[in-house]
Amino acid sequence: MSSKTEIELRREFHTYPESGWTEFRTTARIIEELESLGLKVEYGPSLHVKEKMFGLPDPDRLEACYERALKESDRPDLIEKMKGGYTGCLTRIEGALPGPLLGIRVDIDCNDVTEAADEKHRPFREGFASVHPGCMHACGHDAHTAIGIGLARKLVEMRDRLRGTVLLVFQPGEEGLRGAASMTAAGLFSDCDYFIGGHIGLKNYPFGTVGVSSTGILSSTKLDVFYQGKAAHAGASPQLGRNAMAAAATAVLNLLAIPRHSDGASRINIGTLEAGSGRNVIPDKARLTIETRGATPAINEYMEAAANRVIKAAAEMYECGYSTQYMGGANSVECDMDLADWIGEVAAPLKGVTNILRVFPFGGGEDVTTMMRDVQKHGGKVTEMAFPFPLIAPHHNNYFDIDENVIDLAIRVYTEIALRIADFQNK
Amino acid sequence: MSSKTEIELRREFHTYPESGWTEFRTTARIIEELESLGLKVEYGPSLHVKEKMFGLPDPDRLEACYERALKESDRPDLIEKMKGGYTGCLTRIEGALPGPLLGIRVDIDCNDVTEAADEKHRPFREGFASVHPGCMHACGHDAHTAIGIGLARKLVEMRDRLRGTVLLVFQPGEEGLRGAASMTAAGLFSDCDYFIGGHIGLKNYPFGTVGVSSTGILSSTKLDVFYQGKAAHAGASPQLGRNAMAAAATAVLNLLAIPRHSDGASRINIGTLEAGSGRNVIPDKARLTIETRGATPAINEYMEAAANRVIKAAAEMYECGYSTQYMGGANSVECDMDLADWIGEVAAPLKGVTNILRVFPFGGGEDVTTMMRDVQKHGGKVTEMAFPFPLIAPHHNNYFDIDENVIDLAIRVYTEIALRIADFQNK
Amino acid sequence: MSSKTEIELRREFHTYPESGWTEFRTTARIIEELESLGLKVEYGPSLHVKEKMFGLPDPDRLEACYERALKESDRPDLIEKMKGGYTGCLTRIEGALPGPLLGIRVDIDCNDVTEAADEKHRPFREGFASVHPGCMHACGHDAHTAIGIGLARKLVEMRDRLRGTVLLVFQPGEEGLRGAASMTAAGLFSDCDYFIGGHIGLKNYPFGTVGVSSTGILSSTKLDVFYQGKAAHAGASPQLGRNAMAAAATAVLNLLAIPRHSDGASRINIGTLEAGSGRNVIPDKARLTIETRGATPAINEYMEAAANRVIKAAAEMYECGYSTQYMGGANSVECDMDLADWIGEVAAPLKGVTNILRVFPFGGGEDVTTMMRDVQKHGGKVTEMAFPFPLIAPHHNNYFDIDENVIDLAIRVYTEIALRIADFQNK
Amino acid sequence: MSSKTEIELRREFHTYPESGWTEFRTTARIIEELESLGLKVEYGPSLHVKEKMFGLPDPDRLEACYERALKESDRPDLIEKMKGGYTGCLTRIEGALPGPLLGIRVDIDCNDVTEAADEKHRPFREGFASVHPGCMHACGHDAHTAIGIGLARKLVEMRDRLRGTVLLVFQPGEEGLRGAASMTAAGLFSDCDYFIGGHIGLKNYPFGTVGVSSTGILSSTKLDVFYQGKAAHAGASPQLGRNAMAAAATAVLNLLAIPRHSDGASRINIGTLEAGSGRNVIPDKARLTIETRGATPAINEYMEAAANRVIKAAAEMYECGYSTQYMGGANSVECDMDLADWIGEVAAPLKGVTNILRVFPFGGGEDVTTMMRDVQKHGGKVTEMAFPFPLIAPHHNNYFDIDENVIDLAIRVYTEIALRIADFQNK
C-alpha cells in the first residue's frame, strides 16, 4: 500500500493533469495503487470499443501526451498498453459474503485550462499546481480519482463485512462527454444491480450536504463541423471563390436561431470558429465546434436534427463541401428515487453529514448517464450523487480549488453504501 | 385622321395610364388611330405566345383592369379581343418602292405609381393627371405611344417616297421586362433587316441631343419567390413551426452577399418582402420580389444561379417549401455601330438636333433588347436610340414630366431614318 | 330582463365579433342587459387612461368599426360615448349584507380570424357564424361575455344573500394583452379584496374539470418596429440607398438568436414583416410585429432588452431611422394558493363539477394578470380559474367552437364563490 | 562588387524570404551589394515614420524574425540598426551631368506561403526553395530586389553618361500595402521629378511585353477587427454571455452585403476569422482580418465607411467591445500618360522588347501608388510599369515561379529610361 494519503494523491494528480484519452500517467498511478492493495486491475483496449472512442485528440497531440507520460511515469510498461488513448481502468472488489453487484464510477480527466500562477491560488502557493500548460484539474476529477482509490482501500480493509461485489470504474474523458460511451459499449456495466456516480462541488451548499439524486443533467451532443470552400483572389476574381466563412457565419446565426422547445430547456452553442487563410483570399475553409443540449433526449435530438439541417443548408448555399463529426454526447437520466431515498437514510447519520439533499440541481452535462442508462436498461437501479461545498471559483475556472475534506466525506459515504446495499436489495 | 395632335394624344394616354398586360384602353385607342389612317392593325392573341407572357397580373387585377377599360373605352369590341392580357398591337406601313424591312418599337405601359396631386405638377395643374390611382405614366411611355402614332401619320403621308416597309410595334409590359419576350417568341421580328428602339428622357442632356446607340442596358432577371412554412403558436410550441420569415431573412442577407463579379457590374435587389400572419404565430409564409442584373448575360446568369442556390438553401434550412417564378427579364445588347453612326449622319442636319451622342449611357433595363437580339440572330442590324432632355424629376417619380417638344423631334428623326434606310442598306 | 338565455347571448356575440378596442356593439349590448337588471353601469373614457390604451387600431380601422357598430346597434347613443376606442364596462353588484369587495373580470374581444364557412362547423351550420370578415370569436370570449351577464343576473337575484360587493368587469382588448393596463391605470381595482379571472377551454380535460389556479401565464411584451431607410434605384445607384429590408432581415435573425435564459422559458417571435416598395427599388421601409415572453417578468425583461439592442443596432448598421412602439404586454402572476384551495373546496361539491385541478397549465398570455398584480400590490388575493372541456379545434383556429354547457357551469361556480367569499375572509 | 549574378542574387533572396517589416537579412544583403559599388545607403529608423508603419507583426514574431536574421546574416551590425522593423533602404546614384531626380522603387518582402516541396517546382528541384516555413517569394519580389541591385550596378558603371540623379528605393512590406506609407510620410519622395514603379509577371503575355502604364490598381484599406465579448457557460447560463462570435458572424454577412457601387468596382473580403475559446463556452472574443477595395479612392472610402458602420453595429448588437486597427492601404493612381508614352518610345527599340502595352491591366493592389501620389502632389510625373511573361502558376500560389530572363530585361529598360529621362524633361 502506498504511503500517500488520499489528499496527497489528489495533489499529485493535480500536479500532473491529463485531458480526455491522454490520462496515461494518471491511469498508471491508479493501477499501481490498486495493485498495491492486491486487487486485479483491468485496463487497455479491452475496456473500450474503438469506434465509440469519441472525440479522440488528433494523432499529434495524442502522441505528444503519450511521450510526456512515458517520461513522467515510473511505469512505462503500463502506459505502453494504453497507447492510442486506451486510458482508464477498473477493478472488482469482491466481498466475503454474497450480495449484489454495485458499480461506482469516478472520472479522472482534466480540463483544457492553464492554471492560475498566483499566490492567492492555493495549489500554486503550496506548490502542487499543474506542470502541464493548458491542462488543469479545474473540475475536481483529481479528487474523484483520489476518492476512488481511498474507497478501494476502505473496502479491501472491510472485505469480510462486504456482501456482494463493488465494480470500481475509473473513467477517462468525461469532459466533452467522451469516455463513457466506449466503456459502456464494451459491456462492462450490463450486469450491475446498482450503479452510482457522484460529483464534488458544482453548487454552493454548506459543507456536509450530500445530494442523493440529481436533476438537470442535460442531454447533449458534441459535433465538429468542417466546411470546404474554394480560395480565390478577393480583389481579382471574387466570383471564383466558394466562401466557407460565409457558410460558417450563416450557420452560426441560424444555429443560434433554432426555435426554443416548449417541453423544456434547450441549448445550442458554437464554441469556436476558425475560418480563412489570408486577408485577400476568399476563405476556403472553416471549422466549428458545436454542442446541443436538451432537458430530455427528445429535445436534444430535436436540436441536433435542426442543427444538422442548418449546417447542411449553409454549405449548399455557398457550394461548399462539409463534414460533421460526432465528438461526444450523453443523455439525461432519471435517477431511481427509491435507491436515492435509501441512500439518504444511510448517509444522514454519518459523521460530517449535515444535510441530505433529495434532488441536487446538477446543471451541466455528465456522461456517467450513459453507463446509468445501460444499467437501467438491464434492470438495475442508479443514482448520481453530489458532495457540494462552498465554491471559491466556478468549475472550469483557472482559480478553481476544492475543500479537500470532501474527499474523506465521500469515501465514507460510498463505503457505507457499499457495505449496506445488500439491505436495500432485500427490502 | 383623328383631330388630336400628338401632344393631345400623349395627354390622353397620360390621363388613362395602364400597367403591363392591362393596356386595354390604350391599345384600343392606338388601333382606332392607326385604322383611321387606313392601316391594317394586328392585335390580340396572335401577337403573343401565352407561356412567354411573363409577369401577368393576378387574375383579379387583370379582370378589374379589363372591366375598367370596358367602361372607359368607346370600343369594347376591340378590348374583348384582348381579354386575358393580350394587349399591344402592330402595323406594317408599306412604301411605294421596294426596300428593307425596318422595325420600330414603342412601349405603351405605365408605372405602378400614384401621380402627385400638386399644383406644382403640370399634368395635375393642367388637368391631364392620371385618373387611375396607383397608375402613372412616369417613364414617358405616353409620349412613346404618341410618337408611334405620329410616325405612322407621317409615313402614311409620305408613303410614295418610302422604300421598303416599316413594321411599327406597340409593345405592352416593358416595365418589369415582361412584354418583349412574348412578342419575340411569336416570331414577329425575325424577318426585320433593321430594328430600332428608342427612349425619351432618362438622363440630363440639353434638348436636341440625339443618342444613336446605347450602352449599359444591364441584363436582368426578375423572380418572385414564395416560401411555405408551417404556423405554430409562438408561445406554446415554437418548435412545431417552420419559420418562413427566417428563411426569407436568411435569403435576403445571403442574396445581398453574393460575391461581386470582376468582369463587370452585377446587381441584386430584393425589392419587397412580406412574411407572416400574426404577431404570436410562427410565420408560415413569405413572399419576395427579386431582380438580378449583370453588365453581360454571363454576369447576370452568374447572379441568377447564385440567387437560386441561396433561395433553395434558405428553404431547406427551415424545412420550408418554396417556389420561384420567372417574372420577366432581358439581356444586354451590343448595338450595331455602323447603323448607329449612319443614323447620326442622318439625324445631325435635322432641325432641332443640336448634338449627336454616339453612345448614350442608358443605365436601366429595357426589354427591347430581346427583340433586337432576335433580329441580330437572323442577320439584321439594330440600335437603341435616346432623346434626352433636362429632367424635372427622375423617372418613376410621382412628379415626373416631360418636355413635350421631344415628341415632334423623335417623330421627325424616325421618319427621316425610315425614308433613307434603303440608302444604308445600299452602302 | 332580456328574454335571451345566456347561450342565446353567446351566439349573438359570436355573430357580431369585434376585435380589441372596437367592441362598440358588444359593450352596448352588455350595458343594455345589465341596465335591464337595474344595475348602474360605468363605461366610456372614465374607465381608461388614454396613454395606456396600447395597441389601438389605426384611426381608419377604428373609425370603420365605429361606423359598423352604429349601423348594427339599437343603441347608437351608447356607442357615441365610446368613440375613440373607449370600450368595455363595469358594474358593481352590492349585497344586502356587508362583506369584502370581489372583482371578477371577463374579456369581450374577438380574434383576427375569418370564420370557417363549412357545414362541419356548428356556428356556420346553425346560422350564428360571424358576419364580420376577419373577425371571429375563436377564443371563447363570446362565452365569457355571456357568463358575465349570466353571473350578474344570478347575483341580482340573490342579492339578499350576498355579503359584500361584486365588481364585474367586462374588459376590451385582451388579445394582444392590450386592455387591462388602461383599466388598471384608471385605478378601478385597487380596492378589491379578491380578484378572480377565468378562461374556458384552452386545454383538453373532461367536462366538469375546474382549475382553481393557473401557472405558465408567460410575461410578454408586444412591440411594433418600423425602419425608415432611403429608396434608390437598385440598378443605377444601389449605393445611394439605405436598405430597410436588410436592417429588418438582420434584426429577424439576431432576434431569433437571443440566447436562451437558464432560469426558465423565454420566447421571441417576429410575427409579421413587410418591407420594400418595388422590385427595382432599394427598400426604404420595413415594419415588424414582435413579441417577447418569459416565464418570469425578469426573463421577459431580459428578452425585451436584448430585442431592443438588436433592433437599434440593425438600424444603425444600415443607417436607417427606426421607431419602436409598445403595443401591449402583461406579466406572469403567482396565484394565491390559499384562495385557490378554498375555491376548490367551494366548487368541488357543485353539480357538474367532476374534478378540481389545483394548478391549471395555462400556457398562453393573459393580461388579467395586470389587474391581479395591482390587487396583490394593494393587499388583495387573486387567482385565475379555468373551465376546460374537450376541444374540437385549437383556440384561434377558424373551426374553434365550445361546449356551451360550460357557460352554465362557470356561472354557478362564480355565483357560489361570490356568495361565500366572506367566509374565506373570516377564516 | 559581388561575384553573384542578378539571377544568383534572386535565387539567394528566394531561399531566404522575409515577410513585411522583417526583411532584416534581405536589407542587409542589399546594403552590402550597394556599398560594394561605392554607394552610400540610407537605412534604419530615419527612413520611416513610426506611427505610419502599419501592419507591423506582433512583437513575438518580429523578435523571432529578427533573431533568425541575426543568425543567417554575416552582417548583424546592419541588422541591429533595423531592430523593431525598420527594414528597407535607399540609395542615390548621382550622374556626372545635371538633370532631373528620378525615383525608382522595388519591393523586397515575401508572402505568407509555404513553398511547394515538389520536384515539379524548379526552386525545390534546383535547391533554392525557401528555408523559412510559411514564407515564400511567390510574387516575384525576389526578382524585383535583384533588378534593383542590377540597375544600381549598371548606373554606377554608366554614371558619366547619367544626367541627373536616380533615387533607388528598396521598400519593405508591399504585401498588405504596409510599407509605402511610412517611407512616404518620411518625406523621401517629395522632390522627385519622376517616379517609376514596376512589377514582373501578374498577367499572361508573351515574354518581351513591356507595360508602360497600369490601370486597375484598386484603392484598398486593410483592417483588423477585434470583438471582446464575455464568456459564460453555454449550458448553465447562456444569458450571461456576450457572444463575440455572433457579433462577428453578423458582421461577416452584413459586410459582404454592403451594396455595390455604380461608379465602378468595389470589393470587400473578410479573409480570416477566429472566434471562441471552447466548445461549451459562449465565445468571448473574435478576430477578423478585412480588406475593402474600390476602383477609385471615393469608392474605397464608401466601402470602408460602410464596413466601419457594420462592424460597430454588430458589436453593439451583442454588447461587445470592439477595436479596429488600420493595417495598411493605398489608393489607386492615374499614371501620367505622356511619361508612359515616352517610355514606350524609349523601350520599344530595346533588344528583347517585342511589344509595348500602353495600359497594363494591373488588377491587384500595390502601395507604390502612395509614393506616386505624393510625387504627383508635388508636381512630378509617375507611372507603374509591367514586365509580364507566361505564368506557370498564379501569384501567391505555392508553385509560383518566374521566367528569370525578365530580370535582365527590366534592368535594361530601367537603365535606358534613367539615361534618357532628361530628354523627356526637355521636350
Short mmCIF file of N, CA and C in Angstrom, two decimals, chain A residues 287-343:
data_model
loop_
_atom_site.label_atom_id
_atom_site.label_comp_id
_atom_site.label_asym_id
_atom_site.label_seq_id
_atom_site.Cartn_x
_atom_site.Cartn_y
_atom_site.Cartn_z
N ARG A 287 -13.93 25.86 -39.68
CA ARG A 287 -14.08 24.76 -38.73
C ARG A 287 -14.83 25.28 -37.52
N LEU A 288 -15.86 24.56 -37.12
CA LEU A 288 -16.67 24.96 -35.97
C LEU A 288 -16.79 23.82 -34.97
N THR A 289 -16.80 24.17 -33.70
CA THR A 289 -17.13 23.17 -32.67
C THR A 289 -18.45 23.58 -32.05
N ILE A 290 -19.34 22.60 -32.00
CA ILE A 290 -20.74 22.86 -31.66
C ILE A 290 -21.20 21.91 -30.58
N GLU A 291 -22.15 22.35 -29.78
CA GLU A 291 -22.83 21.42 -28.89
C GLU A 291 -24.29 21.79 -28.78
N THR A 292 -25.12 20.76 -28.75
CA THR A 292 -26.54 20.95 -28.48
C THR A 292 -26.85 20.32 -27.13
N ARG A 293 -27.91 20.81 -26.49
CA ARG A 293 -28.36 20.23 -25.23
C ARG A 293 -29.88 20.24 -25.18
N GLY A 294 -30.38 19.39 -24.35
CA GLY A 294 -31.83 19.40 -24.15
C GLY A 294 -32.16 18.79 -22.80
N ALA A 295 -33.26 19.26 -22.22
CA ALA A 295 -33.68 18.74 -20.92
C ALA A 295 -34.04 17.27 -21.01
N THR A 296 -34.40 16.82 -22.19
CA THR A 296 -34.69 15.40 -22.41
C THR A 296 -33.96 14.95 -23.66
N PRO A 297 -33.76 13.64 -23.81
CA PRO A 297 -33.16 13.16 -25.05
C PRO A 297 -33.92 13.65 -26.27
N ALA A 298 -35.24 13.72 -26.19
CA ALA A 298 -36.02 14.14 -27.35
C ALA A 298 -35.73 15.59 -27.72
N ILE A 299 -35.59 16.44 -26.72
CA ILE A 299 -35.31 17.85 -27.01
C ILE A 299 -33.91 17.97 -27.62
N ASN A 300 -32.97 17.22 -27.06
CA ASN A 300 -31.62 17.27 -27.64
C ASN A 300 -31.61 16.74 -29.07
N GLU A 301 -32.39 15.70 -29.32
CA GLU A 301 -32.46 15.19 -30.69
C GLU A 301 -33.08 16.22 -31.63
N TYR A 302 -34.08 16.91 -31.14
CA TYR A 302 -34.68 17.99 -31.93
C TYR A 302 -33.63 19.05 -32.27
N MET A 303 -32.85 19.44 -31.28
CA MET A 303 -31.82 20.46 -31.51
C MET A 303 -30.78 19.95 -32.50
N GLU A 304 -30.40 18.70 -32.32
CA GLU A 304 -29.36 18.13 -33.17
C GLU A 304 -29.86 18.02 -34.62
N ALA A 305 -31.10 17.61 -34.78
CA ALA A 305 -31.64 17.50 -36.14
C ALA A 305 -31.72 18.87 -36.81
N ALA A 306 -32.18 19.86 -36.04
CA ALA A 306 -32.25 21.21 -36.60
C ALA A 306 -30.85 21.72 -36.94
N ALA A 307 -29.90 21.43 -36.06
CA ALA A 307 -28.53 21.88 -36.31
C ALA A 307 -27.98 21.25 -37.58
N ASN A 308 -28.21 19.98 -37.75
CA ASN A 308 -27.70 19.31 -38.95
C ASN A 308 -28.33 19.90 -40.22
N ARG A 309 -29.59 20.28 -40.11
CA ARG A 309 -30.25 20.88 -41.27
C ARG A 309 -29.61 22.23 -41.61
N VAL A 310 -29.37 23.02 -40.59
CA VAL A 310 -28.75 24.34 -40.81
C VAL A 310 -27.35 24.17 -41.39
N ILE A 311 -26.60 23.27 -40.82
CA ILE A 311 -25.21 23.06 -41.25
C ILE A 311 -25.16 22.67 -42.72
N LYS A 312 -26.02 21.77 -43.10
CA LYS A 312 -26.04 21.28 -44.49
C LYS A 312 -26.47 22.40 -45.44
N ALA A 313 -27.53 23.10 -45.08
CA ALA A 313 -28.04 24.14 -45.98
C ALA A 313 -27.04 25.27 -46.14
N ALA A 314 -26.33 25.60 -45.08
CA ALA A 314 -25.33 26.68 -45.18
C ALA A 314 -24.23 26.27 -46.15
N ALA A 315 -23.86 25.00 -46.13
CA ALA A 315 -22.86 24.52 -47.08
C ALA A 315 -23.37 24.65 -48.51
N GLU A 316 -24.60 24.23 -48.72
CA GLU A 316 -25.14 24.26 -50.08
C GLU A 316 -25.32 25.69 -50.57
N MET A 317 -25.64 26.58 -49.67
CA MET A 317 -25.82 27.98 -50.05
C MET A 317 -24.55 28.54 -50.68
N TYR A 318 -23.41 28.09 -50.20
CA TYR A 318 -22.13 28.60 -50.70
C TYR A 318 -21.34 27.55 -51.48
N GLU A 319 -22.03 26.53 -51.95
CA GLU A 319 -21.40 25.48 -52.76
C GLU A 319 -20.17 24.88 -52.08
N CYS A 320 -20.22 24.80 -50.78
CA CYS A 320 -19.10 24.23 -50.04
C CYS A 320 -19.36 22.76 -49.75
N GLY A 321 -18.29 21.99 -49.71
CA GLY A 321 -18.39 20.67 -49.12
C GLY A 321 -18.43 20.81 -47.61
N TYR A 322 -18.88 19.78 -46.93
CA TYR A 322 -18.86 19.87 -45.47
C TYR A 322 -18.81 18.47 -44.89
N SER A 323 -18.34 18.39 -43.66
CA SER A 323 -18.41 17.13 -42.93
C SER A 323 -18.71 17.44 -41.48
N THR A 324 -19.41 16.52 -40.86
CA THR A 324 -19.81 16.67 -39.47
C THR A 324 -19.29 15.47 -38.72
N GLN A 325 -18.61 15.71 -37.62
CA GLN A 325 -18.08 14.59 -36.85
C GLN A 325 -18.65 14.60 -35.45
N TYR A 326 -19.16 13.45 -35.01
CA TYR A 326 -19.66 13.31 -33.65
C TYR A 326 -18.48 13.25 -32.71
N MET A 327 -18.44 14.13 -31.73
CA MET A 327 -17.28 14.21 -30.85
C MET A 327 -17.60 13.76 -29.43
N GLY A 328 -18.84 13.50 -29.17
CA GLY A 328 -19.20 13.07 -27.82
C GLY A 328 -20.65 13.39 -27.55
N GLY A 329 -21.12 12.91 -26.38
CA GLY A 329 -22.51 13.19 -26.04
C GLY A 329 -23.01 12.23 -24.98
N ALA A 330 -24.12 12.61 -24.42
CA ALA A 330 -24.75 11.74 -23.42
C ALA A 330 -26.17 12.20 -23.22
N ASN A 331 -26.96 11.33 -22.66
CA ASN A 331 -28.35 11.68 -22.43
C ASN A 331 -28.63 11.92 -20.96
N SER A 332 -29.64 12.68 -20.70
CA SER A 332 -30.11 12.87 -19.33
C SER A 332 -30.56 11.52 -18.78
N VAL A 333 -30.72 11.45 -17.47
CA VAL A 333 -31.13 10.21 -16.84
C VAL A 333 -32.13 10.53 -15.73
N GLU A 334 -33.01 9.63 -15.49
CA GLU A 334 -33.90 9.75 -14.34
C GLU A 334 -33.35 8.86 -13.23
N CYS A 335 -32.92 9.48 -12.15
CA CYS A 335 -32.41 8.66 -11.05
C CYS A 335 -33.56 7.84 -10.44
N ASP A 336 -33.21 6.69 -9.88
CA ASP A 336 -34.22 5.85 -9.21
C ASP A 336 -34.39 6.37 -7.79
N MET A 337 -35.53 6.95 -7.52
CA MET A 337 -35.70 7.68 -6.27
C MET A 337 -35.79 6.77 -5.05
N ASP A 338 -36.18 5.52 -5.26
CA ASP A 338 -36.21 4.64 -4.07
C ASP A 338 -34.79 4.35 -3.61
N LEU A 339 -33.91 4.16 -4.58
CA LEU A 339 -32.50 3.98 -4.23
C LEU A 339 -31.96 5.26 -3.57
N ALA A 340 -32.28 6.41 -4.19
CA ALA A 340 -31.78 7.68 -3.67
C ALA A 340 -32.25 7.90 -2.23
N ASP A 341 -33.53 7.64 -2.00
CA ASP A 341 -34.05 7.87 -0.65
C ASP A 341 -33.41 6.93 0.36
N TRP A 342 -33.17 5.72 -0.07
CA TRP A 342 -32.50 4.78 0.83
C TRP A 342 -31.08 5.26 1.16
N ILE A 343 -30.39 5.77 0.13
CA ILE A 343 -29.04 6.30 0.36
C ILE A 343 -29.11 7.46 1.35
#
